[in-house]
Amino acid sequence: MWKLGEMLPWVGPQLEAVSTVSAALDDIASNSLDPLVSVATTFSIDSIRPQDGVIDTAPFVAIAPAAASSAESLGAAVAKTRDIDTELLIAPLRDAVDEVSGLVAQTYFAVDALHRACELMPAMLGSDGPRDYLLVFQNNAEWRSLGGIVGAALQLHTEGGHISLVAQGSSSDFPRYDEAVVTLSADEQQLFGTQPARFIQNVTQIPDFSRGAPIAREMWLRETGVDVDGVIALDPVALSYLLKATGPVTLPTGDVLSGDNAVDLLLNEVYHRYADPRAQDAFFASAAGAVFSTLTSGAGSPSDLLTAMARSGSENRLLIWNREESEQKILDGTTLQGAIPETDATTTSFGVYANDSTASKMDYFQTLATSTSWCGPDLAQLDVTIRNNAPADAGGLPAYITGGGGQGVSPGEIKTAIYVYLPQGSTPVSIAAGGDVETPGFGGGIDRGRDVVVWTVQLAPGQSATLAAQVSTPTTPHIVTRTTPTIDEEVTSDVAPECGIPK
């Protein structure tokens, strides 16, 4: 009788939605989570806590089959609930379906992350043989597309679950290469020049970590002779999340680095304290070494550390690239790959990537915010707002912070090149800017089938500017923007305040 009712006009979609959600929940309760529930009775999260620099990989191996089975079943449940056309439902049922669909998706993403970790972690920890990884730290005080310039690097060696720090370096250890160390495509050279492949600081300028990481690997190989198996990127905000899990760390200088002061100390205070870049590099190196020692000592709750890493990944602050293609494929579709966002039948995706053009550390004072909305059928709008929040007397800050008037930018002012990636297949309708300064025009290009608008803006302290981009593209249930991670923990909203041209 219920199935017959689903064939009726109006009432049919209501009954079908109820039966679909009920079946999905029943399958989750009866089958999907069963394998993990069984494993949970014998598993302790404390079993993955590092002991004297060693992480036991056996728990990952033990959980892997159950995680794979549960992830596959939950994925099917997500697909069922996602295919429900909620536009046909009455409001109370639509809200309930949206809530359940969200919970099912949230559960799936958590289990899927566990499944991927169980597949990838043993290999990365050297269970099948020794590995070497390059860990690079991005400095959000000088923006690059994926976060900031690469200022410090560590080489980590893993073998049988043991993790050791074997080498450290800074940007000053790398020369300015006369020619690109890897071949860049014609589209990449049109947008970024050859700088991403000639300066270690710029390897995250291309907004795709699968392009920048191999460049960093090649540069490390040239300078050290070590061909690493992968590259991992972190920023000081991600580091602050980890420090909140481990607790404060005392540095050789006597400073106490904590989750509350890491960002300010590493991205601003150090430049007031040390005028010599070599002294700055030494401070960064000591901080990196001290934090690494704390993490591998087993300090902090494993659960809190996993939460910190998950948050860093969701905010695009933790990026991973593996040279082995089969291992990198495990990360497909996750934020850990640092890829340009894809547009598909369910989601329309923009990308907004900021790059400092001042050669300064002034982006510590700058904010970048984006918002998106549908302005009509098949008409999407992206708003980008950038603001220089530096104090009025910022011109008197140390030259290393302001750039000292280089690049033709007066001390205290900030010049930024913003690369706006439009959704694949979309057609630009209007591109306009407004605010406290005039935009001298727009540049652009194409990157892997996406139209890219290049917006260059220069702001004095207190000034702001806004870009509005309208595109014609098929309407989808979701519209999102991937943005350069800054020192702000959250900079993106889902709905634009209004549609139209900024003033």
Short mmCIF file of C-alpha atoms in Angstrom, two decimals:
data_model
loop_
_atom_site.label_atom_id
_atom_site.label_comp_id
_atom_site.label_asym_id
_atom_site.label_seq_id
_atom_site.Cartn_x
_atom_site.Cartn_y
_atom_site.Cartn_z
CA MET A 1 0.00 0.00 0.00
CA TRP A 2 2.86 2.37 0.83
CA LYS A 3 4.54 1.73 -2.50
CA LEU A 4 1.28 2.37 -4.32
CA GLY A 5 0.92 5.62 -2.39
CA GLU A 6 4.35 6.72 -3.63
CA MET A 7 2.91 6.78 -7.16
CA LEU A 8 0.25 9.39 -6.30
CA PRO A 9 0.62 13.08 -7.19
CA TRP A 10 1.90 15.38 -4.41
CA VAL A 11 1.58 12.81 -1.60
CA GLY A 12 3.82 10.35 -3.44
CA PRO A 13 7.08 12.30 -3.04
CA GLN A 14 6.32 12.74 0.68
CA LEU A 15 5.89 9.00 1.22
CA GLU A 16 8.90 8.15 -0.95
CA ALA A 17 11.12 10.52 1.03
CA VAL A 18 10.03 8.95 4.32
CA SER A 19 10.63 5.41 3.07
CA THR A 20 14.04 6.30 1.58
CA VAL A 21 15.28 7.94 4.77
CA SER A 22 13.86 5.14 6.94
CA ALA A 23 15.53 2.46 4.82
CA ALA A 24 18.86 4.31 4.89
CA LEU A 25 18.78 4.70 8.68
CA ASP A 26 17.77 1.07 9.16
CA ASP A 27 20.65 -0.08 6.97
CA ILE A 28 23.10 2.11 8.90
CA ALA A 29 21.88 0.82 12.29
CA SER A 30 21.69 -2.82 11.20
CA ASN A 31 24.67 -3.19 8.87
CA SER A 32 26.87 -0.17 8.16
CA LEU A 33 28.22 0.43 11.64
CA ASP A 34 28.32 -3.18 12.78
CA PRO A 35 31.92 -3.85 11.66
CA LEU A 36 33.24 -0.76 13.46
CA VAL A 37 31.18 -1.46 16.58
CA SER A 38 32.77 -4.91 16.76
CA VAL A 39 36.26 -3.47 16.40
CA ALA A 40 35.55 -0.72 18.95
CA THR A 41 35.14 -3.26 21.74
CA THR A 42 38.82 -4.17 21.49
CA PHE A 43 40.33 -0.87 20.33
CA SER A 44 41.64 2.00 22.45
CA ILE A 45 42.45 5.38 20.92
CA ASP A 46 45.45 5.48 23.26
CA SER A 47 47.01 2.62 21.27
CA ILE A 48 48.12 5.06 18.57
CA ARG A 49 49.84 7.42 21.02
CA PRO A 50 53.55 7.80 20.11
CA GLN A 51 55.90 6.04 22.51
CA ASP A 52 59.50 7.29 22.38
CA GLY A 53 58.95 8.50 18.83
CA VAL A 54 57.27 5.30 17.63
CA ILE A 55 53.65 4.89 16.51
CA ASP A 56 52.33 1.34 16.47
CA THR A 57 50.87 0.68 13.00
CA ALA A 58 49.13 -2.56 14.03
CA PRO A 59 45.88 -0.81 15.12
CA PHE A 60 45.52 0.79 11.68
CA VAL A 61 45.93 -2.61 10.02
CA ALA A 62 43.39 -4.18 12.40
CA ILE A 63 40.74 -1.51 11.81
CA ALA A 64 41.18 -1.24 8.02
CA PRO A 65 38.74 -4.01 6.88
CA ALA A 66 35.94 -2.80 9.18
CA ALA A 67 36.48 0.83 8.19
CA ALA A 68 36.39 -0.07 4.48
CA SER A 69 33.14 -2.06 4.85
CA SER A 70 31.42 0.63 6.91
CA ALA A 71 32.55 3.42 4.58
CA GLU A 72 31.20 1.62 1.52
CA SER A 73 27.82 0.99 3.14
CA LEU A 74 27.54 4.54 4.47
CA GLY A 75 28.45 5.92 1.05
CA ALA A 76 25.45 4.09 -0.42
CA ALA A 77 23.22 5.60 2.29
CA VAL A 78 24.53 9.09 1.52
CA ALA A 79 23.75 8.61 -2.18
CA LYS A 80 20.18 7.54 -1.40
CA THR A 81 19.40 10.50 0.85
CA ARG A 82 21.20 12.96 -1.42
CA ASP A 83 19.02 12.00 -4.39
CA ILE A 84 15.80 13.02 -2.62
CA ASP A 85 14.25 16.07 -4.32
CA THR A 86 13.44 18.16 -1.25
CA GLU A 87 11.82 20.93 -3.33
CA LEU A 88 8.73 18.71 -3.62
CA LEU A 89 8.38 18.18 0.13
CA ILE A 90 6.30 20.03 2.70
CA ALA A 91 8.38 22.22 5.00
CA PRO A 92 8.44 20.04 8.16
CA LEU A 93 9.39 16.94 6.16
CA ARG A 94 11.93 18.85 4.09
CA ASP A 95 13.64 20.10 7.27
CA ALA A 96 13.69 16.59 8.73
CA VAL A 97 15.12 15.08 5.54
CA ASP A 98 17.80 17.79 5.39
CA GLU A 99 18.75 17.13 9.01
CA VAL A 100 18.96 13.37 8.57
CA SER A 101 20.86 13.72 5.28
CA GLY A 102 23.37 15.98 7.02
CA LEU A 103 23.87 13.52 9.87
CA VAL A 104 24.31 10.61 7.46
CA ALA A 105 26.85 12.59 5.42
CA GLN A 106 28.72 13.66 8.56
CA THR A 107 28.95 10.04 9.73
CA TYR A 108 30.12 8.92 6.31
CA PHE A 109 32.86 11.56 6.09
CA ALA A 110 34.18 10.56 9.52
CA VAL A 111 34.23 6.85 8.70
CA ASP A 112 35.64 7.49 5.23
CA ALA A 113 38.47 9.55 6.77
CA LEU A 114 39.19 6.66 9.15
CA HIS A 115 39.21 4.23 6.23
CA ARG A 116 41.68 6.35 4.25
CA ALA A 117 43.92 6.85 7.29
CA CYS A 118 44.04 3.12 7.95
CA GLU A 119 45.11 2.50 4.36
CA LEU A 120 47.67 5.28 4.15
CA MET A 121 49.25 5.67 7.59
CA PRO A 122 51.12 2.35 7.85
CA ALA A 123 52.92 2.98 4.56
CA MET A 124 53.73 6.60 5.42
CA LEU A 125 55.05 5.47 8.81
CA GLY A 126 57.46 3.10 7.09
CA SER A 127 55.83 -0.24 7.84
CA ASP A 128 56.83 -1.51 4.37
CA GLY A 129 60.25 0.11 4.36
CA PRO A 130 61.95 3.41 5.21
CA ARG A 131 60.40 6.65 4.00
CA ASP A 132 61.49 10.29 3.95
CA TYR A 133 59.07 13.22 3.93
CA LEU A 134 59.60 16.94 3.52
CA LEU A 135 57.51 18.98 5.97
CA VAL A 136 57.18 22.62 4.87
CA PHE A 137 55.72 25.47 6.92
CA GLN A 138 53.71 28.13 5.15
CA ASN A 139 53.93 31.69 6.50
CA ASN A 140 50.48 33.33 6.37
CA ALA A 141 52.04 36.76 6.98
CA GLU A 142 53.05 36.74 3.30
CA TRP A 143 50.21 35.20 1.30
CA ARG A 144 50.48 32.59 -1.39
CA SER A 145 47.55 30.77 -2.99
CA LEU A 146 47.63 27.79 -0.64
CA GLY A 147 48.49 29.78 2.50
CA GLY A 148 51.83 31.57 2.53
CA ILE A 149 55.45 31.51 1.49
CA VAL A 150 57.48 28.46 2.45
CA GLY A 151 59.79 29.73 5.17
CA ALA A 152 61.03 26.59 6.94
CA ALA A 153 61.36 22.91 6.11
CA LEU A 154 62.05 19.66 7.98
CA GLN A 155 63.03 16.26 6.64
CA LEU A 156 61.31 13.47 8.54
CA HIS A 157 62.45 9.84 8.33
CA THR A 158 59.98 7.05 9.11
CA GLU A 159 60.77 3.37 9.51
CA GLY A 160 58.73 0.70 11.26
CA GLY A 161 56.55 3.36 12.87
CA HIS A 162 59.55 5.30 14.20
CA ILE A 163 59.62 9.00 13.28
CA SER A 164 62.84 11.00 13.44
CA LEU A 165 63.86 14.52 12.46
CA VAL A 166 66.99 14.23 10.31
CA ALA A 167 67.43 17.66 8.69
CA GLN A 168 66.15 21.23 8.81
CA GLY A 169 66.29 24.11 6.39
CA SER A 170 64.90 27.56 5.68
CA SER A 171 64.15 29.58 2.58
CA SER A 172 67.59 31.19 2.82
CA ASP A 173 69.18 27.78 2.19
CA PHE A 174 67.71 27.69 -1.33
CA PRO A 175 69.07 29.77 -4.21
CA ARG A 176 67.07 31.66 -6.77
CA TYR A 177 67.16 29.17 -9.62
CA ASP A 178 67.92 30.72 -12.99
CA GLU A 179 65.53 28.31 -14.71
CA ALA A 180 62.42 26.50 -13.56
CA VAL A 181 63.32 23.23 -11.79
CA VAL A 182 60.27 21.53 -13.35
CA THR A 183 58.34 22.28 -16.52
CA LEU A 184 55.31 24.53 -16.03
CA SER A 185 52.44 24.49 -18.48
CA ALA A 186 51.89 27.43 -20.81
CA ASP A 187 48.71 28.33 -18.88
CA GLU A 188 50.59 28.30 -15.56
CA GLN A 189 53.36 30.49 -16.95
CA GLN A 190 50.83 32.98 -18.31
CA LEU A 191 49.22 33.31 -14.86
CA PHE A 192 52.18 32.93 -12.51
CA GLY A 193 55.31 33.24 -14.61
CA THR A 194 58.14 30.87 -13.71
CA GLN A 195 58.43 32.04 -10.08
CA PRO A 196 56.68 28.98 -8.57
CA ALA A 197 59.44 26.75 -9.94
CA ARG A 198 62.39 29.09 -9.27
CA PHE A 199 61.87 30.21 -5.65
CA ILE A 200 61.15 27.87 -2.74
CA GLN A 201 59.00 30.64 -1.24
CA ASN A 202 56.62 30.41 -4.22
CA VAL A 203 56.00 26.68 -4.53
CA THR A 204 52.48 27.15 -3.10
CA GLN A 205 51.62 29.96 -5.52
CA ILE A 206 49.89 27.58 -7.92
CA PRO A 207 46.63 26.66 -6.10
CA ASP A 208 47.18 22.92 -6.49
CA PHE A 209 49.47 21.13 -4.05
CA SER A 210 49.98 18.28 -6.49
CA ARG A 211 51.84 20.83 -8.65
CA GLY A 212 53.70 22.68 -5.89
CA ALA A 213 54.78 19.68 -3.80
CA PRO A 214 56.84 18.02 -6.58
CA ILE A 215 58.58 21.38 -7.10
CA ALA A 216 59.53 21.54 -3.40
CA ARG A 217 60.71 17.90 -3.62
CA GLU A 218 62.93 18.71 -6.61
CA MET A 219 64.45 21.74 -4.87
CA TRP A 220 65.17 19.71 -1.73
CA LEU A 221 66.80 17.02 -3.89
CA ARG A 222 69.04 19.58 -5.58
CA GLU A 223 70.20 21.11 -2.30
CA THR A 224 70.49 17.99 -0.10
CA GLY A 225 70.70 15.04 -2.47
CA VAL A 226 67.69 13.40 -0.75
CA ASP A 227 64.75 12.36 -2.95
CA VAL A 228 61.81 12.42 -0.52
CA ASP A 229 58.76 10.17 -0.80
CA GLY A 230 56.26 12.94 -0.15
CA VAL A 231 55.65 16.50 0.97
CA ILE A 232 53.45 17.74 3.82
CA ALA A 233 52.48 21.39 4.41
CA LEU A 234 51.33 23.07 7.63
CA ASP A 235 50.79 26.68 8.69
CA PRO A 236 51.12 28.36 12.14
CA VAL A 237 47.33 28.27 12.65
CA ALA A 238 47.36 24.48 12.24
CA LEU A 239 50.35 24.43 14.60
CA SER A 240 48.31 26.36 17.17
CA TYR A 241 45.57 23.72 16.98
CA LEU A 242 48.13 20.99 17.66
CA LEU A 243 49.62 22.96 20.57
CA LYS A 244 46.19 23.27 22.15
CA ALA A 245 46.12 19.46 22.14
CA THR A 246 49.69 18.90 23.40
CA GLY A 247 49.98 21.84 25.76
CA PRO A 248 52.61 24.62 25.71
CA VAL A 249 56.18 24.01 24.54
CA THR A 250 59.22 25.76 25.97
CA LEU A 251 61.70 26.87 23.30
CA PRO A 252 65.50 27.10 23.67
CA THR A 253 65.08 30.91 23.80
CA GLY A 254 62.95 30.55 26.93
CA ASP A 255 59.76 31.51 25.08
CA VAL A 256 56.71 29.40 25.82
CA LEU A 257 54.91 28.57 22.59
CA SER A 258 51.23 27.74 23.04
CA GLY A 259 48.03 27.41 21.10
CA ASP A 260 47.12 30.93 22.18
CA ASN A 261 50.30 32.77 21.16
CA ALA A 262 51.80 30.68 18.32
CA VAL A 263 50.28 32.70 15.48
CA ASP A 264 51.20 36.12 16.89
CA LEU A 265 54.68 35.06 17.96
CA LEU A 266 55.63 33.28 14.72
CA LEU A 267 53.99 35.65 12.23
CA ASN A 268 54.60 39.05 13.80
CA GLU A 269 56.48 39.33 17.08
CA VAL A 270 59.57 37.51 15.81
CA TYR A 271 60.10 40.23 13.17
CA HIS A 272 60.05 42.94 15.84
CA ARG A 273 62.53 41.00 17.96
CA TYR A 274 65.06 39.96 15.28
CA ALA A 275 66.05 42.25 12.42
CA ASP A 276 68.46 39.70 10.92
CA PRO A 277 66.62 37.12 8.76
CA ARG A 278 69.16 34.49 9.83
CA ALA A 279 68.16 35.00 13.45
CA GLN A 280 64.52 34.70 12.42
CA ASP A 281 65.29 31.44 10.64
CA ALA A 282 67.08 30.13 13.72
CA PHE A 283 64.07 30.96 15.88
CA PHE A 284 61.69 29.20 13.46
CA ALA A 285 63.97 26.16 13.35
CA SER A 286 64.12 25.91 17.13
CA ALA A 287 60.34 26.25 17.36
CA ALA A 288 59.78 23.55 14.74
CA GLY A 289 62.21 21.18 16.45
CA ALA A 290 60.67 21.72 19.87
CA VAL A 291 57.13 21.13 18.62
CA PHE A 292 58.21 18.00 16.73
CA SER A 293 59.84 16.59 19.87
CA THR A 294 56.68 17.24 21.85
CA LEU A 295 54.42 15.60 19.28
CA THR A 296 56.55 12.46 18.98
CA SER A 297 56.94 12.16 22.76
CA GLY A 298 53.28 11.26 23.13
CA ALA A 299 52.22 14.49 24.84
CA GLY A 300 48.55 15.32 24.71
CA SER A 301 45.43 13.29 24.10
CA PRO A 302 45.44 11.29 20.82
CA SER A 303 41.77 12.16 20.44
CA ASP A 304 42.49 15.89 20.78
CA LEU A 305 45.38 15.62 18.32
CA LEU A 306 43.20 13.86 15.77
CA THR A 307 40.56 16.56 16.21
CA ALA A 308 43.21 19.25 15.68
CA MET A 309 44.45 17.54 12.51
CA ALA A 310 40.91 17.09 11.21
CA ARG A 311 40.19 20.78 11.76
CA SER A 312 43.43 21.75 10.04
CA GLY A 313 42.50 19.57 7.07
CA SER A 314 38.99 20.95 6.79
CA GLU A 315 40.41 24.50 6.72
CA ASN A 316 42.96 23.56 4.01
CA ARG A 317 45.87 24.14 6.42
CA LEU A 318 47.16 20.55 6.27
CA LEU A 319 48.19 19.33 2.82
CA ILE A 320 49.71 15.98 1.81
CA TRP A 321 51.30 14.77 -1.41
CA ASN A 322 52.70 11.28 -1.93
CA ARG A 323 55.06 10.43 -4.76
CA GLU A 324 53.51 6.95 -4.98
CA GLU A 325 50.41 7.41 -7.15
CA SER A 326 48.43 4.58 -5.54
CA GLU A 327 48.91 6.18 -2.13
CA GLN A 328 48.07 9.67 -3.36
CA LYS A 329 44.90 8.29 -4.92
CA ILE A 330 43.68 7.36 -1.44
CA LEU A 331 43.36 11.10 -0.78
CA ASP A 332 41.27 11.77 -3.91
CA GLY A 333 38.39 14.12 -3.15
CA THR A 334 39.73 15.26 0.23
CA THR A 335 40.91 18.73 1.24
CA LEU A 336 44.31 17.20 2.08
CA GLN A 337 45.22 17.20 -1.62
CA GLY A 338 44.98 20.99 -1.86
CA ALA A 339 43.35 20.74 -5.28
CA ILE A 340 41.40 23.34 -7.23
CA PRO A 341 37.71 22.73 -6.39
CA GLU A 342 35.57 20.88 -8.90
CA THR A 343 32.11 21.87 -10.10
CA ASP A 344 29.66 19.02 -10.62
CA ALA A 345 25.92 18.33 -10.67
CA THR A 346 25.54 19.03 -6.93
CA THR A 347 28.07 21.78 -6.22
CA THR A 348 29.18 24.97 -7.96
CA SER A 349 32.72 25.85 -6.89
CA PHE A 350 34.72 29.06 -7.02
CA GLY A 351 38.35 29.47 -5.97
CA VAL A 352 39.83 32.66 -4.50
CA TYR A 353 43.62 32.63 -4.07
CA ALA A 354 45.57 35.62 -2.73
CA ASN A 355 49.27 36.32 -3.33
CA ASP A 356 51.32 39.08 -1.72
CA SER A 357 52.97 41.46 -4.21
CA THR A 358 54.69 43.63 -1.59
CA ALA A 359 57.50 41.27 -0.52
CA SER A 360 56.51 41.95 3.07
CA LYS A 361 54.95 40.36 6.14
CA MET A 362 52.00 42.76 6.12
CA ASP A 363 49.36 40.12 5.42
CA TYR A 364 49.36 39.49 9.16
CA PHE A 365 47.17 42.62 9.25
CA GLN A 366 45.02 41.82 6.23
CA THR A 367 41.70 39.97 6.01
CA LEU A 368 40.17 38.17 3.05
CA ALA A 369 36.48 37.25 3.03
CA THR A 370 34.27 35.67 0.38
CA SER A 371 30.56 35.03 -0.01
CA THR A 372 28.43 33.42 -2.71
CA SER A 373 24.76 33.29 -3.68
CA TRP A 374 22.37 32.48 -6.48
CA CYS A 375 21.06 35.73 -7.93
CA GLY A 376 18.55 34.05 -10.23
CA PRO A 377 18.11 30.91 -12.30
CA ASP A 378 21.56 29.82 -13.52
CA LEU A 379 23.13 33.06 -12.27
CA ALA A 380 25.74 32.85 -9.50
CA GLN A 381 27.60 35.68 -7.78
CA LEU A 382 30.86 35.65 -5.84
CA ASP A 383 31.88 38.58 -3.63
CA VAL A 384 35.48 38.98 -2.47
CA THR A 385 36.37 41.59 0.16
CA ILE A 386 39.94 42.41 1.18
CA ARG A 387 40.84 44.88 3.93
CA ASN A 388 44.11 46.31 5.28
CA ASN A 389 43.66 46.43 9.07
CA ALA A 390 47.18 47.66 9.82
CA PRO A 391 47.48 50.61 12.24
CA ALA A 392 47.56 54.09 10.71
CA ASP A 393 51.27 54.42 11.56
CA ALA A 394 52.17 51.04 10.02
CA GLY A 395 54.70 52.76 7.78
CA GLY A 396 56.96 53.01 10.82
CA LEU A 397 57.07 49.26 11.41
CA PRO A 398 60.36 47.39 10.80
CA ALA A 399 61.30 47.31 7.13
CA TYR A 400 61.23 43.51 7.06
CA ILE A 401 57.51 43.69 7.94
CA THR A 402 56.53 46.52 5.58
CA GLY A 403 58.80 45.59 2.70
CA GLY A 404 60.70 48.83 3.11
CA GLY A 405 59.14 50.48 0.08
CA GLY A 406 60.24 47.77 -2.33
CA GLN A 407 58.13 46.67 -5.29
CA GLY A 408 56.98 50.30 -5.59
CA VAL A 409 54.68 49.96 -2.55
CA SER A 410 54.87 52.62 0.18
CA PRO A 411 55.56 51.23 3.68
CA GLY A 412 52.28 50.41 5.41
CA GLU A 413 50.43 49.75 2.17
CA ILE A 414 49.79 46.23 0.87
CA LYS A 415 49.61 45.13 -2.75
CA THR A 416 47.85 41.83 -3.46
CA ALA A 417 47.21 39.77 -6.59
CA ILE A 418 44.04 37.71 -6.23
CA TYR A 419 43.35 34.84 -8.62
CA VAL A 420 39.61 34.16 -8.94
CA TYR A 421 38.89 30.74 -10.43
CA LEU A 422 35.43 30.60 -12.00
CA PRO A 423 33.42 27.34 -12.10
CA GLN A 424 34.19 25.02 -15.01
CA GLY A 425 31.79 25.57 -17.89
CA SER A 426 30.54 28.91 -16.57
CA THR A 427 30.30 32.08 -18.65
CA PRO A 428 31.31 35.42 -17.06
CA VAL A 429 28.41 37.89 -17.01
CA SER A 430 30.04 40.79 -15.16
CA ILE A 431 33.26 41.43 -13.25
CA ALA A 432 33.46 44.67 -11.27
CA ALA A 433 35.27 46.10 -8.26
CA GLY A 434 34.47 48.82 -5.77
CA GLY A 435 35.57 50.17 -2.41
CA ASP A 436 38.16 52.68 -1.27
CA VAL A 437 40.49 52.33 -4.26
CA GLU A 438 40.16 52.02 -7.99
CA THR A 439 41.20 48.82 -9.72
CA PRO A 440 43.47 49.55 -12.66
CA GLY A 441 41.86 46.72 -14.62
CA PHE A 442 41.74 42.97 -14.61
CA GLY A 443 44.06 40.36 -16.00
CA GLY A 444 43.26 36.75 -16.60
CA GLY A 445 43.95 33.43 -18.18
CA ILE A 446 42.89 29.79 -18.20
CA ASP A 447 44.03 27.02 -15.89
CA ARG A 448 42.97 23.46 -16.70
CA GLY A 449 39.72 24.49 -18.31
CA ARG A 450 38.78 27.17 -15.78
CA ASP A 451 38.59 30.87 -16.54
CA VAL A 452 40.78 32.81 -14.10
CA VAL A 453 40.32 36.50 -13.28
CA VAL A 454 43.40 38.24 -11.83
CA TRP A 455 42.50 41.19 -9.58
CA THR A 456 45.35 43.37 -8.31
CA VAL A 457 44.58 45.80 -5.50
CA GLN A 458 46.75 48.07 -3.32
CA LEU A 459 45.39 49.22 0.04
CA ALA A 460 46.56 51.73 2.62
CA PRO A 461 45.82 51.08 6.32
CA GLY A 462 42.07 51.13 6.93
CA GLN A 463 41.14 50.73 3.26
CA SER A 464 39.13 47.90 1.74
CA ALA A 465 37.99 46.79 -1.69
CA THR A 466 35.37 44.38 -3.01
CA LEU A 467 35.16 42.35 -6.20
CA ALA A 468 31.83 41.01 -7.52
CA ALA A 469 31.84 38.33 -10.18
CA GLN A 470 28.62 37.11 -11.76
CA VAL A 471 28.64 34.01 -13.94
CA SER A 472 26.08 32.06 -15.89
CA THR A 473 26.18 28.43 -14.79
CA PRO A 474 23.59 25.68 -14.14
CA THR A 475 21.96 26.02 -10.72
CA THR A 476 23.10 23.39 -8.20
CA PRO A 477 21.98 22.63 -4.62
CA HIS A 478 25.28 23.88 -3.21
CA ILE A 479 27.59 26.76 -4.00
CA VAL A 480 30.98 27.08 -2.29
CA THR A 481 34.31 28.90 -2.43
CA ARG A 482 37.77 27.62 -1.59
CA THR A 483 39.88 30.46 -0.23
CA THR A 484 43.50 31.01 0.72
CA PRO A 485 43.87 30.13 4.43
CA THR A 486 44.82 33.25 6.40
CA ILE A 487 45.42 33.81 10.12
CA ASP A 488 41.65 34.05 10.53
CA GLU A 489 40.12 30.73 11.50
CA GLU A 490 36.97 31.31 9.44
CA VAL A 491 36.62 33.81 6.60
CA THR A 492 33.94 32.41 4.29
CA SER A 493 30.16 32.70 4.51
CA ASP A 494 27.67 30.76 2.42
CA VAL A 495 25.27 33.53 1.38
CA ALA A 496 26.17 36.88 -0.12
CA PRO A 497 24.46 39.93 1.47
CA GLU A 498 23.10 41.06 -1.88
CA CYS A 499 23.49 40.65 -5.62
CA GLY A 500 24.81 43.42 -7.78
CA ILE A 501 27.82 45.57 -8.45
CA PRO A 502 29.85 46.85 -5.44
CA LYS A 503 30.05 50.60 -4.83
#
